[in-house]
Structures are given as structure tokens and as C-alpha cells.
Amino acid sequence: MRKLAIILPLFLATVAVKAQQSIVFKVKYLPNHVYKMNMKMDMSMQMVMPTDGTTLSKKAAPPKAYQQTATNIMQTMISTGAPKADHTFPIKMQITAINAKAKMNGKEIDLPTQKNPIVGQVITGQCDADGKLHIDQPKTMDSKTAIKTGIRDMINKMQGKIKFPGKPLSVGESFTQDTPINMPAAGMNMDINAKTTYKLTAIKGNLAYFDTKTSMTLDANKKGTAMTGGGSGTGKMVYNIAENNFNTMNNTMDMKYSMNMAGKPMSIKMKMVSAVKNDITK
């Protein structure tokens, strides 16, 4: 009986700890909050292209190699209002800043200096009871409408970036998310498929820590041009349990592509380092 009195509390304590470490994760927005997000992307790319002509020794001229680096920074702010009787609440969203720098073979590239038209545009909408954003459709048909529609589409894609399983996760468990994307670019139809595995590595206080592994494939083509390739990368995410949202996401991707333009082959190596910080305040 005495042994049982000792063992039973230990058993119950162990069960309680395990229960606390098993959490249903979900990314959602809450009323009366401000979300300031800073997204930074550093990219380095090497392109190797064939060269027409021959050298003085009548040998084929060696291919040309180009080194390009770029840094892109975008800052957004989402403000949510007070909840209504049906638990919905209004939202306002702005892209507050966009900055870009680029170099080609070590030389600065002149980029347009005029203000990006999407900066400062105010987007309104509603957030449903599940914390998902629904952006209002612009009523007028002008140049701003196209801009706001583009921002709305971007927000929808951002919301779908992480889809947690609808069941509790414990430390050591993982889940995988497939993200197929079809995107027209430069006259080409690009089919991209990204697969990311999120592994819960630790829960410390109000924060949950995830390791990520991502693989990506790309296939694009148009008349006279074809592009294929892919890559992989790793990263980390810190999730704020109380706020049902992430604090930081970081990822490094290495990719290789081969391209054929009018019968001329080209090879591309690329490295992308992304860092996203989400400051959440009430």
C-alpha cells in the first residue's frame, strides 16, 4: 500500500507532463492585435551560358559565368479590431516597406528608385471566428484595384504556408505538407512543387520549436524555352503557443536548374536564405 502511495503520484505526474507536451497547433489571427512582419530574402546565383564564336586557336570560346546577388526586404503590418457578436472582427493590412539591392559580378545594379505602388496601400477585410483572414474585394476598377488584388492573392498564399494537422503533436513528432504552385512568369508556365516536413523538437514555456526540411522541384516551358530543376533545404521555426502564430521562420535552400533557350543550354545554381520575424502585440 505504501509503495502504491509513492508510485501513483509519480505515474500521474508523468501523464500530466506528457499531456502538457501534446498540443494542437494552428496559425490564426486574434482580435485587438497588431502583427508586424519583416521578411528578408538573400539570394546568390551563378549562371553559366554558352558563348558564340571561337578563340584565336579556333577552339570554341569558353562559356561565360555570371554571379548575381540580391537582397529583398518586405515589411507588412496587420491590425485587428474588436470582436463582434458572431466572433468575427475587422482587419487592416498594409505593406509598409519594400527594399531591394542587387549586384552582377560584384557591380551594383541600378534599380528603380521610385516608390513601389503597393507600399502604403491599405487593405481591409474581416477575420472569421477561426482566425482566418478574408480580404474585401475592391469596388472600383482602376490601377489600385489590380494592386490590391495582387496583395489579396499574396495574403491568401501566406495563410496557406503552414497547415498543421488537426490533431495534437508531441515532441519528436512531425508532419509533412505538400504545396503545389502553378505560376505564370516571363511568358512561361511554371509548375512548382514544394514538400516541407516540420518536426517538433522542443516545447519551452510558451514557445514551441520546429526543425524543417524542404524539397522543391520546378518545371517550366514555353515555345523555344524549357527549364527544369529543384533543390532542398533546412530551417527552423519558433511558434508562439499563446498567440497561435509563429514568431520566427528561417530557411536555407540550395537549388540547381538547367535551361534551354533557342537550343542554347544554360545552367543555374542558386542559394536562398530567408528570415521572417513576426512581432505580435496586443
PDB file of C-alpha atoms in Angstrom:
ATOM      1  CA  MET A   1       0.000   0.000   0.000  1.00  0.00           C
ATOM      2  CA  ARG A   2       2.860   2.314   0.864  1.00  0.00           C
ATOM      3  CA  LYS A   3       4.585   1.560  -2.458  1.00  0.00           C
ATOM      4  CA  LEU A   4       1.338   2.275  -4.306  1.00  0.00           C
ATOM      5  CA  ALA A   5       1.061   5.615  -2.497  1.00  0.00           C
ATOM      6  CA  ILE A   6       4.527   6.526  -3.814  1.00  0.00           C
ATOM      7  CA  ILE A   7       4.205   5.142  -7.346  1.00  0.00           C
ATOM      8  CA  LEU A   8       0.695   6.507  -8.113  1.00  0.00           C
ATOM      9  CA  PRO A   9       1.587  10.221  -7.735  1.00  0.00           C
ATOM     10  CA  LEU A  10       4.706   9.719  -9.880  1.00  0.00           C
ATOM     11  CA  PHE A  11       2.641   7.995 -12.565  1.00  0.00           C
ATOM     12  CA  LEU A  12       0.011  10.745 -12.547  1.00  0.00           C
ATOM     13  CA  ALA A  13       2.711  13.423 -12.715  1.00  0.00           C
ATOM     14  CA  THR A  14       4.286  11.713 -15.740  1.00  0.00           C
ATOM     15  CA  VAL A  15       0.932  11.507 -17.519  1.00  0.00           C
ATOM     16  CA  ALA A  16       0.271  15.188 -16.768  1.00  0.00           C
ATOM     17  CA  VAL A  17       3.652  16.243 -18.203  1.00  0.00           C
ATOM     18  CA  LYS A  18       3.083  14.216 -21.364  1.00  0.00           C
ATOM     19  CA  ALA A  19      -0.387  15.700 -21.772  1.00  0.00           C
ATOM     20  CA  GLN A  20       1.023  19.217 -21.431  1.00  0.00           C
ATOM     21  CA  GLN A  21       3.606  18.479 -24.121  1.00  0.00           C
ATOM     22  CA  SER A  22       0.934  17.405 -26.625  1.00  0.00           C
ATOM     23  CA  ILE A  23      -0.594  20.448 -28.352  1.00  0.00           C
ATOM     24  CA  VAL A  24      -2.955  21.160 -31.237  1.00  0.00           C
ATOM     25  CA  PHE A  25      -1.167  23.792 -33.341  1.00  0.00           C
ATOM     26  CA  LYS A  26      -2.953  26.267 -35.587  1.00  0.00           C
ATOM     27  CA  VAL A  27      -1.953  29.518 -37.245  1.00  0.00           C
ATOM     28  CA  LYS A  28      -4.666  32.118 -36.752  1.00  0.00           C
ATOM     29  CA  TYR A  29      -5.174  35.809 -36.061  1.00  0.00           C
ATOM     30  CA  LEU A  30      -6.679  37.168 -32.843  1.00  0.00           C
ATOM     31  CA  PRO A  31      -8.768  40.321 -32.211  1.00  0.00           C
ATOM     32  CA  ASN A  32      -7.233  43.558 -30.901  1.00  0.00           C
ATOM     33  CA  HIS A  33      -3.727  42.655 -32.064  1.00  0.00           C
ATOM     34  CA  VAL A  34      -1.002  44.132 -34.255  1.00  0.00           C
ATOM     35  CA  TYR A  35       1.220  41.836 -36.346  1.00  0.00           C
ATOM     36  CA  LYS A  36       4.367  43.454 -37.752  1.00  0.00           C
ATOM     37  CA  MET A  37       6.194  41.104 -40.084  1.00  0.00           C
ATOM     38  CA  ASN A  38       9.676  41.596 -41.527  1.00  0.00           C
ATOM     39  CA  MET A  39      10.625  39.271 -44.400  1.00  0.00           C
ATOM     40  CA  LYS A  40      14.215  39.206 -45.700  1.00  0.00           C
ATOM     41  CA  MET A  41      15.487  37.134 -48.630  1.00  0.00           C
ATOM     42  CA  ASP A  42      19.187  36.894 -49.581  1.00  0.00           C
ATOM     43  CA  MET A  43      19.891  35.242 -52.916  1.00  0.00           C
ATOM     44  CA  SER A  44      23.153  34.310 -54.655  1.00  0.00           C
ATOM     45  CA  MET A  45      23.066  32.870 -58.157  1.00  0.00           C
ATOM     46  CA  GLN A  46      25.620  31.601 -60.655  1.00  0.00           C
ATOM     47  CA  MET A  47      24.643  31.360 -64.331  1.00  0.00           C
ATOM     48  CA  VAL A  48      26.805  29.619 -66.917  1.00  0.00           C
ATOM     49  CA  MET A  49      25.935  30.398 -70.563  1.00  0.00           C
ATOM     50  CA  PRO A  50      27.479  29.191 -73.836  1.00  0.00           C
ATOM     51  CA  THR A  51      29.454  31.735 -75.886  1.00  0.00           C
ATOM     52  CA  ASP A  52      29.161  32.152 -79.645  1.00  0.00           C
ATOM     53  CA  GLY A  53      32.379  32.223 -81.698  1.00  0.00           C
ATOM     54  CA  THR A  54      35.857  30.754 -81.356  1.00  0.00           C
ATOM     55  CA  THR A  55      39.188  31.736 -79.810  1.00  0.00           C
ATOM     56  CA  LEU A  56      42.376  32.635 -81.747  1.00  0.00           C
ATOM     57  CA  SER A  57      43.341  28.953 -81.648  1.00  0.00           C
ATOM     58  CA  LYS A  58      39.985  28.216 -83.340  1.00  0.00           C
ATOM     59  CA  LYS A  59      38.706  26.428 -80.287  1.00  0.00           C
ATOM     60  CA  ALA A  60      35.206  27.033 -79.079  1.00  0.00           C
ATOM     61  CA  ALA A  61      35.081  30.033 -76.755  1.00  0.00           C
ATOM     62  CA  PRO A  62      34.631  29.039 -73.109  1.00  0.00           C
ATOM     63  CA  PRO A  63      31.193  29.573 -71.556  1.00  0.00           C
ATOM     64  CA  LYS A  64      30.528  32.797 -69.677  1.00  0.00           C
ATOM     65  CA  ALA A  65      29.787  32.738 -65.971  1.00  0.00           C
ATOM     66  CA  TYR A  66      27.716  35.396 -64.249  1.00  0.00           C
ATOM     67  CA  GLN A  67      27.462  35.904 -60.492  1.00  0.00           C
ATOM     68  CA  GLN A  68      24.424  37.723 -59.167  1.00  0.00           C
ATOM     69  CA  THR A  69      23.460  38.534 -55.585  1.00  0.00           C
ATOM     70  CA  ALA A  70      20.305  40.207 -54.322  1.00  0.00           C
ATOM     71  CA  THR A  71      18.673  41.179 -51.031  1.00  0.00           C
ATOM     72  CA  ASN A  72      14.944  41.817 -50.771  1.00  0.00           C
ATOM     73  CA  ILE A  73      13.189  43.084 -47.658  1.00  0.00           C
ATOM     74  CA  MET A  74       9.435  43.486 -47.217  1.00  0.00           C
ATOM     75  CA  GLN A  75       7.630  44.721 -44.125  1.00  0.00           C
ATOM     76  CA  THR A  76       3.905  44.296 -43.512  1.00  0.00           C
ATOM     77  CA  MET A  77       1.526  45.256 -40.725  1.00  0.00           C
ATOM     78  CA  ILE A  78      -1.830  43.674 -39.916  1.00  0.00           C
ATOM     79  CA  SER A  79      -4.095  45.323 -37.323  1.00  0.00           C
ATOM     80  CA  THR A  80      -7.169  43.528 -35.978  1.00  0.00           C
ATOM     81  CA  GLY A  81     -10.163  45.155 -34.270  1.00  0.00           C
ATOM     82  CA  ALA A  82     -12.594  44.258 -31.538  1.00  0.00           C
ATOM     83  CA  PRO A  83     -14.703  41.086 -31.900  1.00  0.00           C
ATOM     84  CA  LYS A  84     -18.376  41.274 -32.856  1.00  0.00           C
ATOM     85  CA  ALA A  85     -21.236  39.181 -31.515  1.00  0.00           C
ATOM     86  CA  ASP A  86     -20.550  36.456 -34.104  1.00  0.00           C
ATOM     87  CA  HIS A  87     -16.846  36.389 -33.065  1.00  0.00           C
ATOM     88  CA  THR A  88     -15.678  37.932 -36.341  1.00  0.00           C
ATOM     89  CA  PHE A  89     -13.562  41.089 -36.285  1.00  0.00           C
ATOM     90  CA  PRO A  90     -12.264  43.674 -38.782  1.00  0.00           C
ATOM     91  CA  ILE A  91      -8.690  43.773 -40.090  1.00  0.00           C
ATOM     92  CA  LYS A  92      -6.476  46.292 -41.866  1.00  0.00           C
ATOM     93  CA  MET A  93      -3.340  45.282 -43.711  1.00  0.00           C
ATOM     94  CA  GLN A  94      -0.515  47.373 -45.184  1.00  0.00           C
ATOM     95  CA  ILE A  95       2.780  46.666 -46.888  1.00  0.00           C
ATOM     96  CA  THR A  96       4.817  49.346 -45.110  1.00  0.00           C
ATOM     97  CA  ALA A  97       8.182  48.983 -46.864  1.00  0.00           C
ATOM     98  CA  ILE A  98       9.931  47.217 -49.725  1.00  0.00           C
ATOM     99  CA  ASN A  99      13.681  47.465 -50.294  1.00  0.00           C
ATOM    100  CA  ALA A 100      15.869  45.703 -52.825  1.00  0.00           C
ATOM    101  CA  LYS A 101      19.579  45.635 -53.664  1.00  0.00           C
ATOM    102  CA  ALA A 102      21.366  43.623 -56.353  1.00  0.00           C
ATOM    103  CA  LYS A 103      24.848  43.090 -57.796  1.00  0.00           C
ATOM    104  CA  MET A 104      26.048  41.498 -61.021  1.00  0.00           C
ATOM    105  CA  ASN A 105      29.643  40.196 -60.956  1.00  0.00           C
ATOM    106  CA  GLY A 106      30.284  42.395 -57.918  1.00  0.00           C
ATOM    107  CA  LYS A 107      28.924  45.580 -59.506  1.00  0.00           C
ATOM    108  CA  GLU A 108      25.834  47.309 -58.142  1.00  0.00           C
ATOM    109  CA  ILE A 109      22.783  47.050 -60.378  1.00  0.00           C
ATOM    110  CA  ASP A 110      20.764  50.223 -60.766  1.00  0.00           C
ATOM    111  CA  LEU A 111      17.243  49.519 -59.598  1.00  0.00           C
ATOM    112  CA  PRO A 112      14.198  51.778 -59.987  1.00  0.00           C
ATOM    113  CA  THR A 113      14.181  54.415 -57.250  1.00  0.00           C
ATOM    114  CA  GLN A 114      10.518  55.400 -57.443  1.00  0.00           C
ATOM    115  CA  LYS A 115       8.207  54.282 -54.650  1.00  0.00           C
ATOM    116  CA  ASN A 116       6.659  50.864 -55.159  1.00  0.00           C
ATOM    117  CA  PRO A 117       2.915  51.403 -55.764  1.00  0.00           C
ATOM    118  CA  ILE A 118       1.878  48.663 -53.347  1.00  0.00           C
ATOM    119  CA  VAL A 119       3.649  50.331 -50.402  1.00  0.00           C
ATOM    120  CA  GLY A 120       1.155  52.151 -48.201  1.00  0.00           C
ATOM    121  CA  GLN A 121      -1.942  50.653 -49.795  1.00  0.00           C
ATOM    122  CA  VAL A 122      -4.499  49.863 -47.080  1.00  0.00           C
ATOM    123  CA  ILE A 123      -6.340  46.578 -47.477  1.00  0.00           C
ATOM    124  CA  THR A 124      -9.431  45.927 -45.359  1.00  0.00           C
ATOM    125  CA  GLY A 125     -11.354  42.783 -44.568  1.00  0.00           C
ATOM    126  CA  GLN A 126     -12.758  40.533 -41.889  1.00  0.00           C
ATOM    127  CA  CYS A 127     -11.367  37.734 -39.800  1.00  0.00           C
ATOM    128  CA  ASP A 128     -13.681  34.800 -39.138  1.00  0.00           C
ATOM    129  CA  ALA A 129     -14.149  33.004 -35.830  1.00  0.00           C
ATOM    130  CA  ASP A 130     -11.392  30.543 -36.785  1.00  0.00           C
ATOM    131  CA  GLY A 131      -8.867  33.368 -37.190  1.00  0.00           C
ATOM    132  CA  LYS A 132      -8.637  33.259 -40.985  1.00  0.00           C
ATOM    133  CA  LEU A 133      -8.392  36.485 -43.000  1.00  0.00           C
ATOM    134  CA  HIS A 134     -10.942  37.361 -45.690  1.00  0.00           C
ATOM    135  CA  ILE A 135      -9.925  40.392 -47.744  1.00  0.00           C
ATOM    136  CA  ASP A 136     -12.583  42.747 -49.146  1.00  0.00           C
ATOM    137  CA  GLN A 137     -12.937  42.884 -52.917  1.00  0.00           C
ATOM    138  CA  PRO A 138     -12.085  46.400 -54.224  1.00  0.00           C
ATOM    139  CA  LYS A 139     -15.216  48.137 -55.558  1.00  0.00           C
ATOM    140  CA  THR A 140     -13.551  50.322 -58.202  1.00  0.00           C
ATOM    141  CA  MET A 141     -11.811  49.180 -61.367  1.00  0.00           C
ATOM    142  CA  ASP A 142      -8.587  51.187 -61.613  1.00  0.00           C
ATOM    143  CA  SER A 143      -4.833  50.702 -61.274  1.00  0.00           C
ATOM    144  CA  LYS A 144      -5.152  50.437 -57.497  1.00  0.00           C
ATOM    145  CA  THR A 145      -7.634  47.597 -57.894  1.00  0.00           C
ATOM    146  CA  ALA A 146      -5.039  45.411 -59.618  1.00  0.00           C
ATOM    147  CA  ILE A 147      -2.512  46.243 -56.902  1.00  0.00           C
ATOM    148  CA  LYS A 148      -4.922  45.389 -54.108  1.00  0.00           C
ATOM    149  CA  THR A 149      -5.987  42.189 -55.868  1.00  0.00           C
ATOM    150  CA  GLY A 150      -2.331  41.162 -56.066  1.00  0.00           C
ATOM    151  CA  ILE A 151      -1.862  41.873 -52.352  1.00  0.00           C
ATOM    152  CA  ARG A 152      -5.006  39.879 -51.551  1.00  0.00           C
ATOM    153  CA  ASP A 153      -3.704  36.887 -53.507  1.00  0.00           C
ATOM    154  CA  MET A 154      -0.354  37.157 -51.717  1.00  0.00           C
ATOM    155  CA  ILE A 155      -2.082  37.172 -48.314  1.00  0.00           C
ATOM    156  CA  ASN A 156      -4.086  34.080 -49.247  1.00  0.00           C
ATOM    157  CA  LYS A 157      -0.877  32.265 -50.208  1.00  0.00           C
ATOM    158  CA  MET A 158       0.807  33.333 -46.964  1.00  0.00           C
ATOM    159  CA  GLN A 159      -2.105  31.964 -44.922  1.00  0.00           C
ATOM    160  CA  GLY A 160      -1.720  28.579 -46.572  1.00  0.00           C
ATOM    161  CA  LYS A 161       2.027  28.423 -45.973  1.00  0.00           C
ATOM    162  CA  ILE A 162       1.688  26.272 -42.853  1.00  0.00           C
ATOM    163  CA  LYS A 163      -1.150  23.804 -42.393  1.00  0.00           C
ATOM    164  CA  PHE A 164      -0.817  21.958 -39.116  1.00  0.00           C
ATOM    165  CA  PRO A 165      -2.580  18.607 -38.736  1.00  0.00           C
ATOM    166  CA  GLY A 166      -5.851  18.762 -36.830  1.00  0.00           C
ATOM    167  CA  LYS A 167      -4.529  16.560 -34.034  1.00  0.00           C
ATOM    168  CA  PRO A 168      -2.193  17.121 -31.067  1.00  0.00           C
ATOM    169  CA  LEU A 169       1.549  16.964 -31.695  1.00  0.00           C
ATOM    170  CA  SER A 170       4.091  15.787 -29.152  1.00  0.00           C
ATOM    171  CA  VAL A 171       7.818  16.497 -29.047  1.00  0.00           C
ATOM    172  CA  GLY A 172       9.561  14.269 -31.587  1.00  0.00           C
ATOM    173  CA  GLU A 173       6.551  14.018 -33.914  1.00  0.00           C
ATOM    174  CA  SER A 174       6.445  15.509 -37.396  1.00  0.00           C
ATOM    175  CA  PHE A 175       4.087  16.220 -40.281  1.00  0.00           C
ATOM    176  CA  THR A 176       4.626  16.864 -43.994  1.00  0.00           C
ATOM    177  CA  GLN A 177       2.950  19.471 -46.179  1.00  0.00           C
ATOM    178  CA  ASP A 178       2.832  19.454 -49.994  1.00  0.00           C
ATOM    179  CA  THR A 179       2.468  22.840 -51.698  1.00  0.00           C
ATOM    180  CA  PRO A 180       1.920  22.650 -55.478  1.00  0.00           C
ATOM    181  CA  ILE A 181       2.054  26.039 -57.237  1.00  0.00           C
ATOM    182  CA  ASN A 182       1.266  26.922 -60.837  1.00  0.00           C
ATOM    183  CA  MET A 183       2.636  30.359 -61.645  1.00  0.00           C
ATOM    184  CA  PRO A 184       2.985  32.209 -64.961  1.00  0.00           C
ATOM    185  CA  ALA A 185       6.285  34.135 -65.204  1.00  0.00           C
ATOM    186  CA  ALA A 186       8.010  35.803 -68.160  1.00  0.00           C
ATOM    187  CA  GLY A 187       5.661  34.077 -70.569  1.00  0.00           C
ATOM    188  CA  MET A 188       6.355  30.646 -69.098  1.00  0.00           C
ATOM    189  CA  ASN A 189       4.024  28.368 -67.186  1.00  0.00           C
ATOM    190  CA  MET A 190       5.929  27.342 -64.048  1.00  0.00           C
ATOM    191  CA  ASP A 191       4.894  24.235 -62.127  1.00  0.00           C
ATOM    192  CA  ILE A 192       6.485  24.221 -58.680  1.00  0.00           C
ATOM    193  CA  ASN A 193       6.037  21.589 -56.011  1.00  0.00           C
ATOM    194  CA  ALA A 194       7.438  22.112 -52.533  1.00  0.00           C
ATOM    195  CA  LYS A 195       7.334  19.487 -49.801  1.00  0.00           C
ATOM    196  CA  THR A 196       8.172  20.534 -46.239  1.00  0.00           C
ATOM    197  CA  THR A 197       8.462  18.336 -43.164  1.00  0.00           C
ATOM    198  CA  TYR A 198       8.025  20.041 -39.775  1.00  0.00           C
ATOM    199  CA  LYS A 199       9.407  18.243 -36.716  1.00  0.00           C
ATOM    200  CA  LEU A 200       8.518  19.423 -33.205  1.00  0.00           C
ATOM    201  CA  THR A 201      11.824  19.347 -31.313  1.00  0.00           C
ATOM    202  CA  ALA A 202      11.016  21.099 -28.035  1.00  0.00           C
ATOM    203  CA  ILE A 203       8.390  22.964 -26.014  1.00  0.00           C
ATOM    204  CA  LYS A 204       9.787  25.501 -23.572  1.00  0.00           C
ATOM    205  CA  GLY A 205       7.282  27.627 -21.712  1.00  0.00           C
ATOM    206  CA  ASN A 206       5.124  29.458 -24.247  1.00  0.00           C
ATOM    207  CA  LEU A 207       7.302  28.578 -27.249  1.00  0.00           C
ATOM    208  CA  ALA A 208       7.403  25.505 -29.492  1.00  0.00           C
ATOM    209  CA  TYR A 209      10.465  24.807 -31.627  1.00  0.00           C
ATOM    210  CA  PHE A 210      10.367  23.090 -35.029  1.00  0.00           C
ATOM    211  CA  ASP A 211      13.065  21.878 -37.442  1.00  0.00           C
ATOM    212  CA  THR A 212      12.101  21.933 -41.119  1.00  0.00           C
ATOM    213  CA  LYS A 213      13.288  20.066 -44.214  1.00  0.00           C
ATOM    214  CA  THR A 214      12.131  21.200 -47.651  1.00  0.00           C
ATOM    215  CA  SER A 215      12.477  19.717 -51.130  1.00  0.00           C
ATOM    216  CA  MET A 216      11.370  21.520 -54.285  1.00  0.00           C
ATOM    217  CA  THR A 217      11.003  20.723 -57.973  1.00  0.00           C
ATOM    218  CA  LEU A 218      10.373  23.109 -60.869  1.00  0.00           C
ATOM    219  CA  ASP A 219       9.253  22.542 -64.440  1.00  0.00           C
ATOM    220  CA  ALA A 220       8.607  25.450 -66.798  1.00  0.00           C
ATOM    221  CA  ASN A 221       8.281  25.779 -70.538  1.00  0.00           C
ATOM    222  CA  LYS A 222       7.135  27.910 -73.416  1.00  0.00           C
ATOM    223  CA  LYS A 223       7.835  27.797 -77.131  1.00  0.00           C
ATOM    224  CA  GLY A 224      11.608  27.589 -77.595  1.00  0.00           C
ATOM    225  CA  THR A 225      12.400  27.627 -73.870  1.00  0.00           C
ATOM    226  CA  ALA A 226      12.424  24.902 -71.220  1.00  0.00           C
ATOM    227  CA  MET A 227      13.558  24.943 -67.601  1.00  0.00           C
ATOM    228  CA  THR A 228      13.767  22.123 -65.067  1.00  0.00           C
ATOM    229  CA  GLY A 229      15.423  21.686 -61.708  1.00  0.00           C
ATOM    230  CA  GLY A 230      14.978  21.604 -57.981  1.00  0.00           C
ATOM    231  CA  GLY A 231      16.692  21.645 -54.655  1.00  0.00           C
ATOM    232  CA  SER A 232      16.432  21.159 -50.923  1.00  0.00           C
ATOM    233  CA  GLY A 233      16.996  22.998 -47.693  1.00  0.00           C
ATOM    234  CA  THR A 234      16.603  23.115 -43.932  1.00  0.00           C
ATOM    235  CA  GLY A 235      15.280  25.638 -41.466  1.00  0.00           C
ATOM    236  CA  LYS A 236      13.788  26.373 -38.067  1.00  0.00           C
ATOM    237  CA  MET A 237      10.527  27.813 -36.794  1.00  0.00           C
ATOM    238  CA  VAL A 238       9.550  29.181 -33.378  1.00  0.00           C
ATOM    239  CA  TYR A 239       5.810  29.072 -32.654  1.00  0.00           C
ATOM    240  CA  ASN A 240       4.075  31.241 -30.031  1.00  0.00           C
ATOM    241  CA  ILE A 241       1.548  28.962 -28.310  1.00  0.00           C
ATOM    242  CA  ALA A 242      -0.448  31.717 -26.586  1.00  0.00           C
ATOM    243  CA  GLU A 243      -0.794  33.777 -29.774  1.00  0.00           C
ATOM    244  CA  ASN A 244      -1.462  30.827 -32.141  1.00  0.00           C
ATOM    245  CA  ASN A 245       1.112  32.170 -34.577  1.00  0.00           C
ATOM    246  CA  PHE A 246       4.815  31.937 -35.334  1.00  0.00           C
ATOM    247  CA  ASN A 247       7.491  34.308 -34.033  1.00  0.00           C
ATOM    248  CA  THR A 248      10.283  33.447 -36.461  1.00  0.00           C
ATOM    249  CA  MET A 249      10.885  31.273 -39.533  1.00  0.00           C
ATOM    250  CA  ASN A 250      14.294  30.763 -41.126  1.00  0.00           C
ATOM    251  CA  ASN A 251      15.230  28.639 -44.101  1.00  0.00           C
ATOM    252  CA  THR A 252      18.214  27.971 -46.386  1.00  0.00           C
ATOM    253  CA  MET A 253      17.669  26.453 -49.842  1.00  0.00           C
ATOM    254  CA  ASP A 254      20.224  25.222 -52.422  1.00  0.00           C
ATOM    255  CA  MET A 255      18.887  24.727 -55.942  1.00  0.00           C
ATOM    256  CA  LYS A 256      20.116  23.763 -59.398  1.00  0.00           C
ATOM    257  CA  TYR A 257      18.362  24.429 -62.703  1.00  0.00           C
ATOM    258  CA  SER A 258      19.055  23.668 -66.340  1.00  0.00           C
ATOM    259  CA  MET A 259      17.567  25.850 -69.055  1.00  0.00           C
ATOM    260  CA  ASN A 260      17.447  25.640 -72.834  1.00  0.00           C
ATOM    261  CA  MET A 261      16.811  28.849 -74.782  1.00  0.00           C
ATOM    262  CA  ALA A 262      16.593  28.544 -78.558  1.00  0.00           C
ATOM    263  CA  GLY A 263      18.799  25.463 -78.477  1.00  0.00           C
ATOM    264  CA  LYS A 264      21.397  27.015 -76.153  1.00  0.00           C
ATOM    265  CA  PRO A 265      21.843  25.303 -72.774  1.00  0.00           C
ATOM    266  CA  MET A 266      22.282  27.243 -69.556  1.00  0.00           C
ATOM    267  CA  SER A 267      22.951  26.033 -66.018  1.00  0.00           C
ATOM    268  CA  ILE A 268      21.969  27.908 -62.867  1.00  0.00           C
ATOM    269  CA  LYS A 269      22.993  27.371 -59.246  1.00  0.00           C
ATOM    270  CA  MET A 270      21.145  29.299 -56.590  1.00  0.00           C
ATOM    271  CA  LYS A 271      21.217  29.683 -52.823  1.00  0.00           C
ATOM    272  CA  MET A 272      18.407  31.441 -50.964  1.00  0.00           C
ATOM    273  CA  VAL A 273      18.422  32.360 -47.285  1.00  0.00           C
ATOM    274  CA  SER A 274      15.118  33.611 -45.882  1.00  0.00           C
ATOM    275  CA  ALA A 275      14.374  35.053 -42.449  1.00  0.00           C
ATOM    276  CA  VAL A 276      10.894  36.037 -41.281  1.00  0.00           C
ATOM    277  CA  LYS A 277      10.215  37.767 -37.968  1.00  0.00           C
ATOM    278  CA  ASN A 278       6.669  38.311 -36.689  1.00  0.00           C
ATOM    279  CA  ASP A 279       6.297  40.822 -33.845  1.00  0.00           C
ATOM    280  CA  ILE A 280       2.922  40.330 -32.155  1.00  0.00           C
ATOM    281  CA  THR A 281       1.471  42.891 -29.729  1.00  0.00           C
ATOM    282  CA  LYS A 282      -1.947  43.365 -28.131  1.00  0.00           C
TER     283      LYS A 282
END
